[in-house]
CSV table of C-alpha atoms and ligand atoms in Angstrom, one decimal:
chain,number,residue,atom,x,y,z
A,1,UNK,CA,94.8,91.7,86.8
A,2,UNK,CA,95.2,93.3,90.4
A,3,UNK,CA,95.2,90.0,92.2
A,4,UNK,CA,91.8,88.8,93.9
A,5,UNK,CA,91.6,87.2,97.0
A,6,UNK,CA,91.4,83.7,96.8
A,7,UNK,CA,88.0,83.2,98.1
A,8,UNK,CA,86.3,85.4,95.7
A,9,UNK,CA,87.9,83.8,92.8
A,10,UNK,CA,85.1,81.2,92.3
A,11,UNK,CA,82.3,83.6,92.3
A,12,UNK,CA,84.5,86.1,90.0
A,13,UNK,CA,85.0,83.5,87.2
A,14,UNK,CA,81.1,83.1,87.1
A,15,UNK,CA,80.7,87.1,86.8
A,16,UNK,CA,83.1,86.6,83.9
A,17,UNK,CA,81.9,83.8,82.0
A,18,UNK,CA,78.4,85.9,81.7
A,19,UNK,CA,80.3,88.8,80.4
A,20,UNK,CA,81.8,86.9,77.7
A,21,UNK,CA,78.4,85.7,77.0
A,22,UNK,CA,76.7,89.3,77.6
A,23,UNK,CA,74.6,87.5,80.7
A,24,UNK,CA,75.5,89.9,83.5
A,25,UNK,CA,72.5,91.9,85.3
A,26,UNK,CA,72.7,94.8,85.0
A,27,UNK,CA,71.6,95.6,88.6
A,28,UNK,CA,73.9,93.1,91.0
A,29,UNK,CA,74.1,93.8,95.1
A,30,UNK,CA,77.3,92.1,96.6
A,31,UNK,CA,76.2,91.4,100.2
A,32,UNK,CA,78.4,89.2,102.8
A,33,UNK,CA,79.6,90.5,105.7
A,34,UNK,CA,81.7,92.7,106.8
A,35,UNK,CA,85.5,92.3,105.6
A,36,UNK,CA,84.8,89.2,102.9
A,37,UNK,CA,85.9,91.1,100.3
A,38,UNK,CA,83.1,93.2,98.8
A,39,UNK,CA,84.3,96.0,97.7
A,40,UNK,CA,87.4,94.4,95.7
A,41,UNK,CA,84.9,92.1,93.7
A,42,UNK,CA,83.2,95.2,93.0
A,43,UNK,CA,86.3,96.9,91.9
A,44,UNK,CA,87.4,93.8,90.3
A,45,UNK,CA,84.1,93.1,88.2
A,46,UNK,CA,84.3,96.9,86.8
A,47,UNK,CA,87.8,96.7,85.7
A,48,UNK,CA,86.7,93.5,83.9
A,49,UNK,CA,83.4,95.2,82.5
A,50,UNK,CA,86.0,98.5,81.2
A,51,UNK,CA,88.5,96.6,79.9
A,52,UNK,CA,88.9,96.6,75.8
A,53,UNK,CA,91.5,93.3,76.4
A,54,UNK,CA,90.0,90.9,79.0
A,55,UNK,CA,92.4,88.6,79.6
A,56,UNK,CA,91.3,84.4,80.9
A,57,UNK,CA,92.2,86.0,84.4
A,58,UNK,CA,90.3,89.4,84.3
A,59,UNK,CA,91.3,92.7,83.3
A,60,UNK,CA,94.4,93.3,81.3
A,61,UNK,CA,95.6,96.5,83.3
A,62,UNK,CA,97.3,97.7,80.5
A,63,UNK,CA,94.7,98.8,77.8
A,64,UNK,CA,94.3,102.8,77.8
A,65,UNK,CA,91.0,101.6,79.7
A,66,UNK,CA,92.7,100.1,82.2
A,67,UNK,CA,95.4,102.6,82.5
A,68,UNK,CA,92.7,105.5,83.1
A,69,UNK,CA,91.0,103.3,85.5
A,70,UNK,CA,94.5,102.7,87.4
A,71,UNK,CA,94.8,106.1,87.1
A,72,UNK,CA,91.8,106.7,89.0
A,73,UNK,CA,90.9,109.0,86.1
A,74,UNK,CA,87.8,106.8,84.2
A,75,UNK,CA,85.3,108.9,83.0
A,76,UNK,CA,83.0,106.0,82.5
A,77,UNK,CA,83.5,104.7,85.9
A,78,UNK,CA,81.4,106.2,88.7
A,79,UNK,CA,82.3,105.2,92.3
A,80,UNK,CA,79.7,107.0,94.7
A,81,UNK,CA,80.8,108.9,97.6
A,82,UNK,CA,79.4,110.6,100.0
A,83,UNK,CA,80.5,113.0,103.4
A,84,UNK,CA,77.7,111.8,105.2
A,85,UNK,CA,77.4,108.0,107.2
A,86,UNK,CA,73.9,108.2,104.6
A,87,UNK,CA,74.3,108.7,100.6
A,88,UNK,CA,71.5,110.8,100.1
A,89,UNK,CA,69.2,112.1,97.1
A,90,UNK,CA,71.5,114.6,95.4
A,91,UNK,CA,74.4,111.4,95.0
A,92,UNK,CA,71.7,109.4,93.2
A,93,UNK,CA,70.8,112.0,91.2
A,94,UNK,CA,74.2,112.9,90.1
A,95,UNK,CA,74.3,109.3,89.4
A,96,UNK,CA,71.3,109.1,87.2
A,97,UNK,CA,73.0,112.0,85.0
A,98,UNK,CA,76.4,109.8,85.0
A,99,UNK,CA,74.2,106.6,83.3
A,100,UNK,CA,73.2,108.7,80.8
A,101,UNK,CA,74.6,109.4,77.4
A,102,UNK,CA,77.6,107.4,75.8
A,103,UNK,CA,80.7,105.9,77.0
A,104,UNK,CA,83.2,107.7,76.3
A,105,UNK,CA,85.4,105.1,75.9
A,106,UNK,CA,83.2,103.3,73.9
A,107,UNK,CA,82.4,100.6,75.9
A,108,UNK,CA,80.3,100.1,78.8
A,109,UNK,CA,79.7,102.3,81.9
A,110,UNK,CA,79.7,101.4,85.5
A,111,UNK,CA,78.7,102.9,88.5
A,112,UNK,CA,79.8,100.9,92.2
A,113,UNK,CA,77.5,102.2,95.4
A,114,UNK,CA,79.6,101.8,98.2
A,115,UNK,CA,77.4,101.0,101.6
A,116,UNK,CA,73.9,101.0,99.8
A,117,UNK,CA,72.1,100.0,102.9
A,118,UNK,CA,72.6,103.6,103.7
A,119,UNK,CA,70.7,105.4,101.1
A,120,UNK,CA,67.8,107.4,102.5
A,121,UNK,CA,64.1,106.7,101.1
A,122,UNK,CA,65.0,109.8,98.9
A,123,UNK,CA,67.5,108.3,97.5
A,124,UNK,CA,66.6,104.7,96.6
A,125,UNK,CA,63.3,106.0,95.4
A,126,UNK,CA,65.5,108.1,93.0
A,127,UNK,CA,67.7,105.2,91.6
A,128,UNK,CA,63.9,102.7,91.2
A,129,UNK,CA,63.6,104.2,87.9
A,130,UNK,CA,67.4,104.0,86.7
A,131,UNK,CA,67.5,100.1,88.1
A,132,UNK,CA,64.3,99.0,86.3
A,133,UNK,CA,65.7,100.4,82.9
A,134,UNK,CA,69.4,100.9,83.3
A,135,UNK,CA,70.4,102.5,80.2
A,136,UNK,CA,71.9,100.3,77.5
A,137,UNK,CA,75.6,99.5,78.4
A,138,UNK,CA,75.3,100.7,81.7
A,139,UNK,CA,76.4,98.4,84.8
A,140,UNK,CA,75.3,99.3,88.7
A,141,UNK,CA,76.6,97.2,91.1
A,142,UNK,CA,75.0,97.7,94.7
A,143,UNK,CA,77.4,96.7,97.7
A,144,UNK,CA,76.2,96.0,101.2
A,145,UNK,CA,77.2,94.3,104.5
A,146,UNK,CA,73.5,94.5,105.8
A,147,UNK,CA,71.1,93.3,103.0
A,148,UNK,CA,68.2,93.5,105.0
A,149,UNK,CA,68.3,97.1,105.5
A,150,UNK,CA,68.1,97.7,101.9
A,151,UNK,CA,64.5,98.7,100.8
A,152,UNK,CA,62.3,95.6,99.4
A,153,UNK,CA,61.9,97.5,95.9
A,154,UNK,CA,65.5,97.9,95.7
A,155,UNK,CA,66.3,94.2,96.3
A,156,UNK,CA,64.0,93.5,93.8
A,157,UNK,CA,66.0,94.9,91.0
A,158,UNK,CA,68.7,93.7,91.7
A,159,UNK,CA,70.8,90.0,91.5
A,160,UNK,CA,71.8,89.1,94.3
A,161,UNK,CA,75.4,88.0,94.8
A,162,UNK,CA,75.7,86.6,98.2
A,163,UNK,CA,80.1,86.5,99.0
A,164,UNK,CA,81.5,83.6,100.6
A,165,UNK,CA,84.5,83.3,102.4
A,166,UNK,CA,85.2,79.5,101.7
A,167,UNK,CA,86.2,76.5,104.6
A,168,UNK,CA,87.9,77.9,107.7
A,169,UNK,CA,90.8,76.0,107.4
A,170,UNK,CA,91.7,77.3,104.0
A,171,UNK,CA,91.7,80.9,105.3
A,172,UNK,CA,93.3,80.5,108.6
A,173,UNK,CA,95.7,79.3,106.3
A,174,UNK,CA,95.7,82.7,104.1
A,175,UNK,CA,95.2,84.7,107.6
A,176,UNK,CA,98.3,83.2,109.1
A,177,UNK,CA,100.7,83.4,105.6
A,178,UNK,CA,99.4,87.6,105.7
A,179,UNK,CA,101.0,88.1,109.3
A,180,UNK,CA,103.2,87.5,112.2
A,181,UNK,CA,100.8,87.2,114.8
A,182,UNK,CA,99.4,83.7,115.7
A,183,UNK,CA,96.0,83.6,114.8
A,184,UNK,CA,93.4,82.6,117.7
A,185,UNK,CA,91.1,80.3,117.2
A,186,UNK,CA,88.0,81.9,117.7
A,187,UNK,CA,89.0,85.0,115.7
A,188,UNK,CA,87.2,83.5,112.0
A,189,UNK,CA,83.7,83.1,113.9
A,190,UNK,CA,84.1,86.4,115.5
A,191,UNK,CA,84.7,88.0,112.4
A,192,UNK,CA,81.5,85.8,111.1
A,193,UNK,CA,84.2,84.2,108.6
A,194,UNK,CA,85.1,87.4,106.5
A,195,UNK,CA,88.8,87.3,106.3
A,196,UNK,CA,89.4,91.2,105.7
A,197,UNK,CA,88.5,91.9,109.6
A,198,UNK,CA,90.2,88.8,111.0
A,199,UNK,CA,93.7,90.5,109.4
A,200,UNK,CA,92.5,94.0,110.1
A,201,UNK,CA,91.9,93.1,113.9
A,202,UNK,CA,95.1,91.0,113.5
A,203,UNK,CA,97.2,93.7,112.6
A,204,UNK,CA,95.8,95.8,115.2
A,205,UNK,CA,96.5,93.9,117.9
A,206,UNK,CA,92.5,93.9,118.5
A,207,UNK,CA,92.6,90.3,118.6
A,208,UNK,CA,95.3,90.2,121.5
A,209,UNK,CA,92.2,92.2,123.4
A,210,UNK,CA,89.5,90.0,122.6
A,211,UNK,CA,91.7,87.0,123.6
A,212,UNK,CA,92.5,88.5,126.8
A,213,UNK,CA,88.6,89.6,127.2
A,214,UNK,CA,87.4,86.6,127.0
A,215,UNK,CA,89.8,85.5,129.7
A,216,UNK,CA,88.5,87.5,131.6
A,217,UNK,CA,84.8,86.7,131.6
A,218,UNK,CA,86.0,83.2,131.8
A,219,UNK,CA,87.4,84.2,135.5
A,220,UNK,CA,84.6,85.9,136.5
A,221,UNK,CA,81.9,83.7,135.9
A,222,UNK,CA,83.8,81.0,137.3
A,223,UNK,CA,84.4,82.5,140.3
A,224,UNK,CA,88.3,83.5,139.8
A,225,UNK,CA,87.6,87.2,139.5
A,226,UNK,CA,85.8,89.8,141.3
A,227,UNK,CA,83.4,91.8,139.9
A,228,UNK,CA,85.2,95.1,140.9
A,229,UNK,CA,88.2,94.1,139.1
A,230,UNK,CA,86.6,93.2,136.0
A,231,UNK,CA,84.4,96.0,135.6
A,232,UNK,CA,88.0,98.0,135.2
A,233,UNK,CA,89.4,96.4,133.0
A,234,UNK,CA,86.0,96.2,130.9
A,235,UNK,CA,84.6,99.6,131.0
A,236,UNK,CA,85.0,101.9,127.9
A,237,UNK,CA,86.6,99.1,126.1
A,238,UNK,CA,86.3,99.6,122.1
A,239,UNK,CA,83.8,96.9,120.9
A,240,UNK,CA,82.9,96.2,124.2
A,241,UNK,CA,79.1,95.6,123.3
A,242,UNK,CA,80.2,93.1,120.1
A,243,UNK,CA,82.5,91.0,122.6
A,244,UNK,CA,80.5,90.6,124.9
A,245,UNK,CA,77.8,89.4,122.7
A,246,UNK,CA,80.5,86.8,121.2
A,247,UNK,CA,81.4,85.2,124.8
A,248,UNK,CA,77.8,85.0,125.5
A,249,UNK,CA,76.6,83.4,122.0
A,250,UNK,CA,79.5,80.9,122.7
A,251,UNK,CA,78.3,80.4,125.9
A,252,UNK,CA,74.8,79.7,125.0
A,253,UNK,CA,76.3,77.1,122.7
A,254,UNK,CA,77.3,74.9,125.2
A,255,UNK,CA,73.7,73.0,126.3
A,256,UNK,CA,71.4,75.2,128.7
A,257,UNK,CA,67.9,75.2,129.3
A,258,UNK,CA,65.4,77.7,127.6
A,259,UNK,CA,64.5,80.2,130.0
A,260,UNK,CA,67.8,81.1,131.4
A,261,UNK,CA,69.1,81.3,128.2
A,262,UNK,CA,66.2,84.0,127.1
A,263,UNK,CA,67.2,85.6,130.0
A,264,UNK,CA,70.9,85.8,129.5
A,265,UNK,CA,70.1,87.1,126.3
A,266,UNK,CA,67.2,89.9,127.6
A,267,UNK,CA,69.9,91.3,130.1
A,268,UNK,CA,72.3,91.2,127.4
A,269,UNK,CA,69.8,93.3,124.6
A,270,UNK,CA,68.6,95.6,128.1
A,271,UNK,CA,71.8,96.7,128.6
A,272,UNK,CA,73.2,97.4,124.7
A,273,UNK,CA,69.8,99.4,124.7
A,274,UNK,CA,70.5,101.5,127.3
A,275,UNK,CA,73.6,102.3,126.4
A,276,UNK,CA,72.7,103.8,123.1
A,277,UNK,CA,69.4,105.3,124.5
A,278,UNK,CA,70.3,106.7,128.6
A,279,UNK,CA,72.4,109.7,128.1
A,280,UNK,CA,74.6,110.5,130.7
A,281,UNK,CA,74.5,106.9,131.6
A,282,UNK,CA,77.2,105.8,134.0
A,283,UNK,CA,78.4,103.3,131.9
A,284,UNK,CA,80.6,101.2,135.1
A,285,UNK,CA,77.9,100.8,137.0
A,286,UNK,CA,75.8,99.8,134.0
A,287,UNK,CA,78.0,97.1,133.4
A,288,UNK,CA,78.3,96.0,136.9
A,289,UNK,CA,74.9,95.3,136.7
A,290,UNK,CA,74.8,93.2,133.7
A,291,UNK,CA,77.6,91.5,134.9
A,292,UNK,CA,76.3,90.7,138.4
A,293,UNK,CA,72.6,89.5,137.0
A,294,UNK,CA,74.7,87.5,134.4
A,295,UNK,CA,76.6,85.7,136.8
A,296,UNK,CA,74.2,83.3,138.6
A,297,UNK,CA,72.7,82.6,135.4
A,298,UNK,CA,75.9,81.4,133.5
A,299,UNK,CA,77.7,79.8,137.1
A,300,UNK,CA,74.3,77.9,137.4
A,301,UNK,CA,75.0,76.5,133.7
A,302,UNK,CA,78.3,75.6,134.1
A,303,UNK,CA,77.8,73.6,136.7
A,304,UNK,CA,74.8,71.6,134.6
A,305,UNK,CA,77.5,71.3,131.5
A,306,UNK,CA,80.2,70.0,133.6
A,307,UNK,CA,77.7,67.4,135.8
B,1,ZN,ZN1,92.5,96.4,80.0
């Protein structure tokens, strides 16, 4: 078998002990975040489900299953796709044809939905019926980094398969064997713990830019920095809105009383808003402001956490 990342291995050999038993849903979401891993264990569970030689380990790649499926050329395996950021009504529907009818491999069919917390109401009202009475031999495995956002009905249906990414010491182990650059500390809980993103961010130097922007709110808010010079360096940076939001999260940790901290995070949410919703904004001297109503707040902590 393709080799699976370590973490997922524990929740794959489950999948696979209730296929050998014929246990498996026949409706499973894969939700975790971002990066854990779940669209290989999606990949990895249909190989296993097409295979006509499973080995202890998963599929055997080298069935003429496996080899179609290698091939990319499995006509009993459906992976959705779709131009749009939403997969809308007309996907589903060319997915409820695909269910239908027999394998033509004789053995099961399965269908992966990529991103299913972007189907429109169309759409998952389209794929109700097929979910509630999947037709026989037919696998659909849901995958999505914001479970929430999938409709109520549709979670219904489904078994849940929530990924974890295992102790943070065993994958800043894994993070550090996959690449050169030392790993910084903080990077895991950034990444909420899914591993894909740490390397991702890793490899693109993105982590050397959250170290350093981090540093930089560190300055400022203790005095090191001015406001002008920060505010440079800041604006139009990629992410900008998710690091900030990590440097203040890991400054709330540190012990601070209610009310500033509701306010910290109400200047915080004011600002992300307006960025989305004021065209034209003038994004530097939106920042400024956040940073400069920010500032007494978080010096004023400080001073409490060091005291
Ligand atoms: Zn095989």
């Amino acid at each position: 078998m393709t080799e699976l990342y370590p973490w997922l291995l524990p929740q794959f050999n489950q999948m696979q002990a209730l296929t050998s038993k014929g246990q498996l849903a026949h409706a499973l979401v894969l939700t975790g975040a971002a990066g854990i891993g779940k669209d290989a264990l999606a990949r990895a569970l249909a190989a296993l489900l097409l295979c006509k030689n499973r080995q202890p380990d998963g599929a055997c790649d080298t069935c003429k299953s496996c080899l179609l499926r290698l091939a990319g050329n499995h006509a009993d395996l459906l992976v959705l796709q779709t131009e749009t950021q939403h997969i809308g009504v007309d996907a589903i529907r060319q997915l409820n044809q695909f269910t239908y009818g027999a394998a033509q491999q004789q053995g099961y069919k399965v269908v992966i939905i990529p991103a299913a917390d972007t189907m429109t109401e169309a759409a998952a009202n389209a794929l109700l019926k097929t979910l509630e009475e999947p037709p026989a031999g037919c696998f659909i495995i849901l995958v999505s980094s914001n479970y929430p956002q999938l409709s109520a009905t549709i979670r219904s249906r489904c078994q849940q398969w929530q990924l974890h990414a295992g102790s943070k010491a065993t994958l800043s182990q894994w993070l550090n064997a996959q690449s050169n650059t030392p790993m910084p500390p903080f990077l895991l809980d950034y990444c909420q713990g899914a591993p894909l993103k740490a390397l991702s961010m890793l490899k693109s130097e993105q982590a050397t830019s959250l170290t350093e922007v981090l540093a930089l709110l560190e300055d400022y808010f203790s005095g090191k920095l001015q406001l002008t010079a920060l505010v440079k360096q800041l604006d139009g940076k990629a992410e900008l809105s998710g690091l900030l939001g990590f440097y203040l999260r890991q400054r709330l940790a540190r012990p601070a009383d209610f009310l500033r901290q509701q306010a910290v995070l109400t200047a915080y949410q004011r600002w992300c808003r307006d960025a989305t919703r004021i065209i034209g904004q003038n994004s530097a001297l939106a920042l400024s402001g956040l940073l400069t109503e920010l500032k007494p707040l978080l010096q004023h902590q400080e001073m409490k956490w060091k005291s």
